[in-house]
C-alpha cells in the first residue's frame, strides 16, 4: 500500500492538466470547452447519478482523453474509450453502475466534446495546425457505444484488462506487470517507456513492477510532470534516480 499520497490527487491532475493546455493554446479555451461538454452531457443524461458523473469527469482515466485530443499522433477519443474509462473509475470507487447509463454518458461526452472542439475557432485551428487532427471528421465517422460493449462493462476482470491494455503500444520495449488482489491473473502491459506513461495508468490501488531478464523492480513512486514538454506520469522503479524532473508527487511506497 502507498506510504505517501497527495492530499487531493485528482486536483493535482486537473491543476496541471489545464495549465499545460493553456500554455500550449495561449488561452483557457480547452477547459471552458470541457466544462461545457460536461454540462451538456449532464443535461442530456438526467438519469445518470451525480456521483457517477463526478467520479468520471475529474478522473485521470477520462482526462487522459482530453489531453490526447491535443497530442500529435493521437486519435480523437471514441465513445468506447470514454465508456471503458468511466466504468473503470466507478469500479475502483465501488460505485454501482448500469452499462446502459455508462454508454449513454460516454456517447454524450464524446459528441459534446468533439462538437465543441470543432466549433471553437482557436481549438479547431490549434488541432489542425499542431496536432494534425480534425474533430469534425471524427464526428462524421460512424461511432457509438452499443450493447455489444456490455460484456466488458459487466466483467470486472475484463474491464480492467481492456482498460490497462488500452495503454499498450505495438512495439513497446518495457514490460510492466500490473497486479491487484481482485485479478484472476496478473497482467503484463508493454509500454514505450515504463518511466513515462499517459495519465491514469499508474493507480495507487494496484501494484506494478518493471520486468526484465534479471527479475523485476517494484514501483516506488509516481509523479505527475510536465517537465518534458508533455504531461505524463513519471514512474520510478527500484531505487529512485536523482536528477529526474518531477512536478507533483501522486503517491509513493
mmCIF file of C-alpha atoms in Angstrom:
data_model
loop_
_atom_site.group_PDB
_atom_site.id
_atom_site.type_symbol
_atom_site.label_atom_id
_atom_site.label_comp_id
_atom_site.label_asym_id
_atom_site.label_seq_id
_atom_site.Cartn_x
_atom_site.Cartn_y
_atom_site.Cartn_z
ATOM 1 C CA UNK A 1 0.000 0.000 0.000
ATOM 2 C CA UNK A 2 1.149 3.580 -0.608
ATOM 3 C CA UNK A 3 3.159 5.162 2.192
ATOM 4 C CA UNK A 4 2.525 8.681 0.992
ATOM 5 C CA UNK A 5 -0.377 10.038 -1.053
ATOM 6 C CA UNK A 6 -1.052 13.518 -2.400
ATOM 7 C CA UNK A 7 -3.676 15.354 -0.318
ATOM 8 C CA UNK A 8 -6.054 15.647 -3.272
ATOM 9 C CA UNK A 9 -4.744 13.524 -6.109
ATOM 10 C CA UNK A 10 -7.431 14.489 -8.582
ATOM 11 C CA UNK A 11 -6.981 18.218 -8.022
ATOM 12 C CA UNK A 12 -3.281 17.730 -8.829
ATOM 13 C CA UNK A 13 -4.221 16.199 -12.177
ATOM 14 C CA UNK A 14 -6.692 18.931 -13.055
ATOM 15 C CA UNK A 15 -4.468 21.826 -11.967
ATOM 16 C CA UNK A 16 -1.510 20.675 -14.069
ATOM 17 C CA UNK A 17 -3.642 19.490 -16.987
ATOM 18 C CA UNK A 18 -5.428 22.793 -17.545
ATOM 19 C CA UNK A 19 -2.214 24.747 -17.040
ATOM 20 C CA UNK A 20 -0.426 22.525 -19.577
ATOM 21 C CA UNK A 21 -3.172 23.032 -22.159
ATOM 22 C CA UNK A 22 -3.491 26.761 -21.508
ATOM 23 C CA UNK A 23 0.250 27.194 -22.020
ATOM 24 C CA UNK A 24 0.053 25.479 -25.396
ATOM 25 C CA UNK A 25 -3.133 27.126 -26.597
ATOM 26 C CA UNK A 26 -2.386 30.552 -25.167
ATOM 27 C CA UNK A 27 -5.831 30.610 -23.543
ATOM 28 C CA UNK A 28 -8.201 28.617 -21.342
ATOM 29 C CA UNK A 29 -10.468 27.551 -24.192
ATOM 30 C CA UNK A 30 -9.901 23.817 -23.653
ATOM 31 C CA UNK A 31 -11.035 23.920 -20.026
ATOM 32 C CA UNK A 32 -14.062 26.026 -20.960
ATOM 33 C CA UNK A 33 -14.969 23.569 -23.722
ATOM 34 C CA UNK A 34 -14.643 20.537 -21.430
ATOM 35 C CA UNK A 35 -16.762 22.168 -18.713
ATOM 36 C CA UNK A 36 -19.405 22.996 -21.306
ATOM 37 C CA UNK A 37 -19.304 19.449 -22.708
ATOM 38 C CA UNK A 38 -19.823 18.065 -19.202
ATOM 39 C CA UNK A 39 -22.784 20.358 -18.545
ATOM 40 C CA UNK A 40 -24.417 19.422 -21.837
ATOM 41 C CA UNK A 41 -23.881 15.723 -21.125
ATOM 42 C CA UNK A 42 -25.338 16.193 -17.643
ATOM 43 C CA UNK A 43 -28.457 17.793 -19.145
ATOM 44 C CA UNK A 44 -28.814 15.031 -21.734
ATOM 45 C CA UNK A 45 -28.423 12.268 -19.111
ATOM 46 C CA UNK A 46 -30.558 13.243 -16.097
ATOM 47 C CA UNK A 47 -30.840 9.592 -15.067
ATOM 48 C CA UNK A 48 -27.071 9.282 -14.561
ATOM 49 C CA UNK A 49 -26.314 9.557 -10.807
ATOM 50 C CA UNK A 50 -24.379 12.698 -9.902
ATOM 51 C CA UNK A 51 -21.738 10.714 -8.006
ATOM 52 C CA UNK A 52 -21.072 8.669 -11.137
ATOM 53 C CA UNK A 53 -20.736 11.825 -13.220
ATOM 54 C CA UNK A 54 -18.385 13.499 -10.755
ATOM 55 C CA UNK A 55 -16.276 10.364 -10.378
ATOM 56 C CA UNK A 56 -15.841 10.319 -14.151
ATOM 57 C CA UNK A 57 -15.228 13.870 -15.269
ATOM 58 C CA UNK A 58 -12.479 14.610 -12.724
ATOM 59 C CA UNK A 59 -10.700 11.266 -13.082
ATOM 60 C CA UNK A 60 -7.288 10.779 -14.709
ATOM 61 C CA UNK A 61 -8.753 7.962 -16.823
ATOM 62 C CA UNK A 62 -11.227 10.307 -18.520
ATOM 63 C CA UNK A 63 -8.996 13.395 -18.508
ATOM 64 C CA UNK A 64 -6.434 11.337 -20.414
ATOM 65 C CA UNK A 65 -8.760 11.530 -23.426
ATOM 66 C CA UNK A 66 -8.930 15.314 -23.076
ATOM 67 C CA UNK A 67 -5.118 15.536 -23.144
ATOM 68 C CA UNK A 68 -4.759 13.068 -26.014
ATOM 69 C CA UNK A 69 -7.174 15.111 -28.105
ATOM 70 C CA UNK A 70 -4.387 17.697 -28.401
ATOM 71 C CA UNK A 71 -1.424 15.369 -28.847
ATOM 72 C CA UNK A 72 0.149 14.934 -32.290
ATOM 73 C CA UNK A 73 -0.133 11.363 -33.480
ATOM 74 C CA UNK A 74 -3.054 10.515 -31.202
ATOM 75 C CA UNK A 75 -6.529 9.687 -32.481
ATOM 76 C CA UNK A 76 -9.555 11.544 -31.262
ATOM 77 C CA UNK A 77 -11.212 9.605 -28.423
ATOM 78 C CA UNK A 78 -14.031 7.267 -29.391
ATOM 79 C CA UNK A 79 -17.208 6.677 -27.357
ATOM 80 C CA UNK A 80 -15.897 3.267 -26.283
ATOM 81 C CA UNK A 81 -12.770 4.959 -24.862
ATOM 82 C CA UNK A 82 -14.918 7.139 -22.643
ATOM 83 C CA UNK A 83 -17.155 4.223 -21.651
ATOM 84 C CA UNK A 84 -14.294 1.962 -20.526
ATOM 85 C CA UNK A 85 -12.680 4.808 -18.557
ATOM 86 C CA UNK A 86 -15.955 5.787 -16.853
ATOM 87 C CA UNK A 87 -16.761 2.185 -15.916
ATOM 88 C CA UNK A 88 -13.209 1.583 -14.664
ATOM 89 C CA UNK A 89 -13.284 4.629 -12.375
ATOM 90 C CA UNK A 90 -16.648 3.590 -10.960
ATOM 91 C CA UNK A 91 -15.377 0.052 -10.388
ATOM 92 C CA UNK A 92 -12.337 1.299 -8.482
ATOM 93 C CA UNK A 93 -14.525 3.595 -6.356
ATOM 94 C CA UNK A 94 -17.034 0.772 -5.686
ATOM 95 C CA UNK A 95 -19.825 2.725 -7.358
ATOM 96 C CA UNK A 96 -22.618 0.620 -8.781
ATOM 97 C CA UNK A 97 -23.262 1.322 -12.449
ATOM 98 C CA UNK A 98 -25.539 0.123 -15.202
ATOM 99 C CA UNK A 99 -23.912 -0.426 -18.590
ATOM 100 C CA UNK A 100 -26.707 1.417 -20.369
ATOM 101 C CA UNK A 101 -26.020 4.538 -18.282
ATOM 102 C CA UNK A 102 -22.265 4.260 -18.815
ATOM 103 C CA UNK A 103 -22.783 4.006 -22.553
ATOM 104 C CA UNK A 104 -25.233 6.910 -22.646
ATOM 105 C CA UNK A 105 -22.916 9.190 -20.672
ATOM 106 C CA UNK A 106 -19.939 8.135 -22.825
ATOM 107 C CA UNK A 107 -21.807 8.792 -26.076
ATOM 108 C CA UNK A 108 -22.895 12.236 -24.945
ATOM 109 C CA UNK A 109 -19.482 13.259 -23.603
ATOM 110 C CA UNK A 110 -17.910 12.134 -26.873
ATOM 111 C CA UNK A 111 -20.310 14.071 -29.092
ATOM 112 C CA UNK A 112 -20.315 17.247 -26.990
ATOM 113 C CA UNK A 113 -16.523 17.327 -26.570
ATOM 114 C CA UNK A 114 -15.749 16.800 -30.249
ATOM 115 C CA UNK A 115 -18.511 19.204 -31.305
ATOM 116 C CA UNK A 116 -17.040 21.965 -29.170
ATOM 117 C CA UNK A 117 -13.512 21.246 -30.409
ATOM 118 C CA UNK A 118 -14.820 21.549 -33.975
ATOM 119 C CA UNK A 119 -16.861 24.700 -33.385
ATOM 120 C CA UNK A 120 -14.425 26.867 -31.409
ATOM 121 C CA UNK A 121 -12.005 28.607 -33.831
ATOM 122 C CA UNK A 122 -8.970 28.691 -31.509
ATOM 123 C CA UNK A 123 -9.249 24.977 -30.696
ATOM 124 C CA UNK A 124 -10.021 23.933 -34.256
ATOM 125 C CA UNK A 125 -7.046 25.911 -35.607
ATOM 126 C CA UNK A 126 -4.640 24.502 -32.996
ATOM 127 C CA UNK A 127 -5.746 20.941 -33.688
ATOM 128 C CA UNK A 128 -5.431 21.327 -37.457
ATOM 129 C CA UNK A 129 -2.025 23.038 -37.385
ATOM 130 C CA UNK A 130 -0.329 21.356 -34.421
ATOM 131 C CA UNK A 131 -1.991 18.048 -33.660
ATOM 132 C CA UNK A 132 -2.956 17.275 -37.245
ATOM 133 C CA UNK A 133 -6.456 16.152 -36.274
ATOM 134 C CA UNK A 134 -9.903 17.339 -37.264
ATOM 135 C CA UNK A 135 -12.636 16.635 -34.685
ATOM 136 C CA UNK A 136 -15.316 17.310 -37.279
ATOM 137 C CA UNK A 137 -14.037 14.396 -39.358
ATOM 138 C CA UNK A 138 -14.070 12.142 -36.283
ATOM 139 C CA UNK A 139 -17.677 13.080 -35.575
ATOM 140 C CA UNK A 140 -18.711 12.099 -39.086
ATOM 141 C CA UNK A 141 -17.341 8.595 -38.623
ATOM 142 C CA UNK A 142 -19.961 6.021 -37.525
ATOM 143 C CA UNK A 143 -19.102 5.516 -33.877
ATOM 144 C CA UNK A 144 -21.353 4.786 -30.951
ATOM 145 C CA UNK A 145 -21.298 2.651 -27.828
ATOM 146 C CA UNK A 146 -23.748 -0.188 -28.307
ATOM 147 C CA UNK A 147 -24.824 -3.125 -26.119
ATOM 148 C CA UNK A 148 -22.006 -5.295 -27.513
ATOM 149 C CA UNK A 149 -19.735 -3.449 -25.060
ATOM 150 C CA UNK A 150 -21.775 -4.651 -22.076
ATOM 151 C CA UNK A 151 -19.881 -7.946 -21.755
ATOM 152 C CA UNK A 152 -16.781 -5.883 -20.921
ATOM 153 C CA UNK A 153 -18.540 -3.344 -18.732
ATOM 154 C CA UNK A 154 -20.196 -6.126 -16.699
ATOM 155 C CA UNK A 155 -16.984 -8.084 -16.042
ATOM 156 C CA UNK A 156 -14.501 -6.524 -13.575
ATOM 157 C CA UNK A 157 -11.648 -8.738 -14.839
ATOM 158 C CA UNK A 158 -12.351 -7.993 -18.474
ATOM 159 C CA UNK A 159 -12.880 -4.284 -17.787
ATOM 160 C CA UNK A 160 -9.535 -3.974 -16.018
ATOM 161 C CA UNK A 161 -7.788 -5.894 -18.781
ATOM 162 C CA UNK A 162 -9.240 -3.703 -21.541
ATOM 163 C CA UNK A 163 -8.519 -0.549 -19.565
ATOM 164 C CA UNK A 164 -4.825 -1.258 -18.979
ATOM 165 C CA UNK A 165 -4.237 -2.773 -22.416
ATOM 166 C CA UNK A 166 -5.529 0.496 -23.847
ATOM 167 C CA UNK A 167 -2.160 1.975 -22.811
ATOM 168 C CA UNK A 168 -0.077 -0.668 -24.589
ATOM 169 C CA UNK A 169 1.925 0.157 -27.718
ATOM 170 C CA UNK A 170 2.678 -2.300 -30.500
ATOM 171 C CA UNK A 171 6.460 -2.117 -30.223
ATOM 172 C CA UNK A 172 6.755 -1.318 -26.531
ATOM 173 C CA UNK A 173 10.177 -2.099 -25.111
ATOM 174 C CA UNK A 174 9.252 -2.058 -21.414
ATOM 175 C CA UNK A 175 7.062 -4.740 -19.847
ATOM 176 C CA UNK A 176 5.119 -3.601 -16.785
ATOM 177 C CA UNK A 177 3.338 -6.178 -14.628
ATOM 178 C CA UNK A 178 0.077 -4.938 -13.099
ATOM 179 C CA UNK A 179 -1.262 -6.749 -10.036
ATOM 180 C CA UNK A 180 -4.415 -6.381 -7.972
ATOM 181 C CA UNK A 181 -5.985 -8.620 -5.315
ATOM 182 C CA UNK A 182 -9.108 -8.987 -7.443
ATOM 183 C CA UNK A 183 -7.241 -10.006 -10.600
ATOM 184 C CA UNK A 184 -7.691 -13.636 -11.561
ATOM 185 C CA UNK A 185 -4.363 -13.328 -13.444
ATOM 186 C CA UNK A 186 -1.627 -10.704 -13.435
ATOM 187 C CA UNK A 187 -1.474 -8.506 -16.495
ATOM 188 C CA UNK A 188 1.670 -7.504 -18.412
ATOM 189 C CA UNK A 189 1.435 -4.321 -20.480
ATOM 190 C CA UNK A 190 4.126 -3.237 -22.930
ATOM 191 C CA UNK A 191 4.876 0.487 -22.917
ATOM 192 C CA UNK A 192 7.282 2.584 -24.949
ATOM 193 C CA UNK A 193 8.767 3.678 -21.640
ATOM 194 C CA UNK A 194 7.671 2.441 -18.236
ATOM 195 C CA UNK A 195 9.029 5.646 -16.713
ATOM 196 C CA UNK A 196 6.716 7.914 -18.725
ATOM 197 C CA UNK A 197 3.063 6.907 -19.116
ATOM 198 C CA UNK A 198 -0.209 8.530 -20.134
ATOM 199 C CA UNK A 199 -2.491 9.786 -17.392
ATOM 200 C CA UNK A 200 -4.347 7.134 -15.433
ATOM 201 C CA UNK A 201 -2.042 4.149 -15.961
ATOM 202 C CA UNK A 202 -0.365 4.157 -12.544
ATOM 203 C CA UNK A 203 -3.079 3.743 -9.917
ATOM 204 C CA UNK A 204 -2.297 3.644 -6.233
ATOM 205 C CA UNK A 205 -4.710 0.741 -5.666
ATOM 206 C CA UNK A 206 -2.536 -1.501 -7.866
ATOM 207 C CA UNK A 207 0.959 -2.978 -7.658
ATOM 208 C CA UNK A 208 3.401 -2.574 -10.524
ATOM 209 C CA UNK A 209 6.812 -3.953 -11.390
ATOM 210 C CA UNK A 210 9.177 -3.448 -14.308
ATOM 211 C CA UNK A 211 10.004 -6.850 -15.794
ATOM 212 C CA UNK A 212 13.424 -7.789 -17.160
ATOM 213 C CA UNK A 213 15.601 -10.870 -17.728
ATOM 214 C CA UNK A 214 17.272 -10.158 -14.382
ATOM 215 C CA UNK A 215 13.989 -10.147 -12.472
ATOM 216 C CA UNK A 216 11.684 -7.273 -11.637
ATOM 217 C CA UNK A 217 11.885 -3.868 -9.973
ATOM 218 C CA UNK A 218 8.870 -2.794 -7.901
ATOM 219 C CA UNK A 219 7.312 0.601 -8.441
ATOM 220 C CA UNK A 220 8.424 3.077 -5.766
ATOM 221 C CA UNK A 221 6.893 6.444 -6.641
ATOM 222 C CA UNK A 222 4.685 8.160 -9.208
ATOM 223 C CA UNK A 223 4.759 11.858 -10.069
ATOM 224 C CA UNK A 224 2.698 13.964 -12.427
ATOM 225 C CA UNK A 225 5.024 16.011 -14.578
ATOM 226 C CA UNK A 226 5.048 18.494 -17.438
ATOM 227 C CA UNK A 227 8.829 18.782 -17.387
ATOM 228 C CA UNK A 228 9.364 17.093 -20.764
ATOM 229 C CA UNK A 229 7.100 19.460 -22.670
ATOM 230 C CA UNK A 230 4.393 16.842 -22.262
ATOM 231 C CA UNK A 231 2.001 15.941 -19.474
ATOM 232 C CA UNK A 232 2.676 12.443 -18.177
ATOM 233 C CA UNK A 233 3.007 10.195 -15.162
ATOM 234 C CA UNK A 234 6.640 9.660 -14.171
ATOM 235 C CA UNK A 235 7.238 6.288 -12.554
ATOM 236 C CA UNK A 236 10.325 5.352 -10.533
ATOM 237 C CA UNK A 237 11.152 1.660 -10.060
ATOM 238 C CA UNK A 238 13.670 0.172 -7.664
ATOM 239 C CA UNK A 239 15.916 2.935 -6.403
ATOM 240 C CA UNK A 240 14.520 6.363 -7.234
ATOM 241 C CA UNK A 241 17.030 8.057 -9.563
ATOM 242 C CA UNK A 242 18.347 11.501 -8.696
ATOM 243 C CA UNK A 243 18.164 14.454 -11.038
ATOM 244 C CA UNK A 244 14.941 13.366 -12.775
ATOM 245 C CA UNK A 245 12.446 16.228 -13.189
ATOM 246 C CA UNK A 246 9.251 15.756 -11.207
ATOM 247 C CA UNK A 247 6.429 18.203 -10.589
ATOM 248 C CA UNK A 248 3.928 16.734 -8.138
ATOM 249 C CA UNK A 249 4.050 13.542 -6.105
ATOM 250 C CA UNK A 250 0.948 11.434 -6.618
ATOM 251 C CA UNK A 251 1.947 8.570 -4.322
ATOM 252 C CA UNK A 252 4.931 6.562 -3.155
ATOM 253 C CA UNK A 253 5.648 3.226 -1.481
#
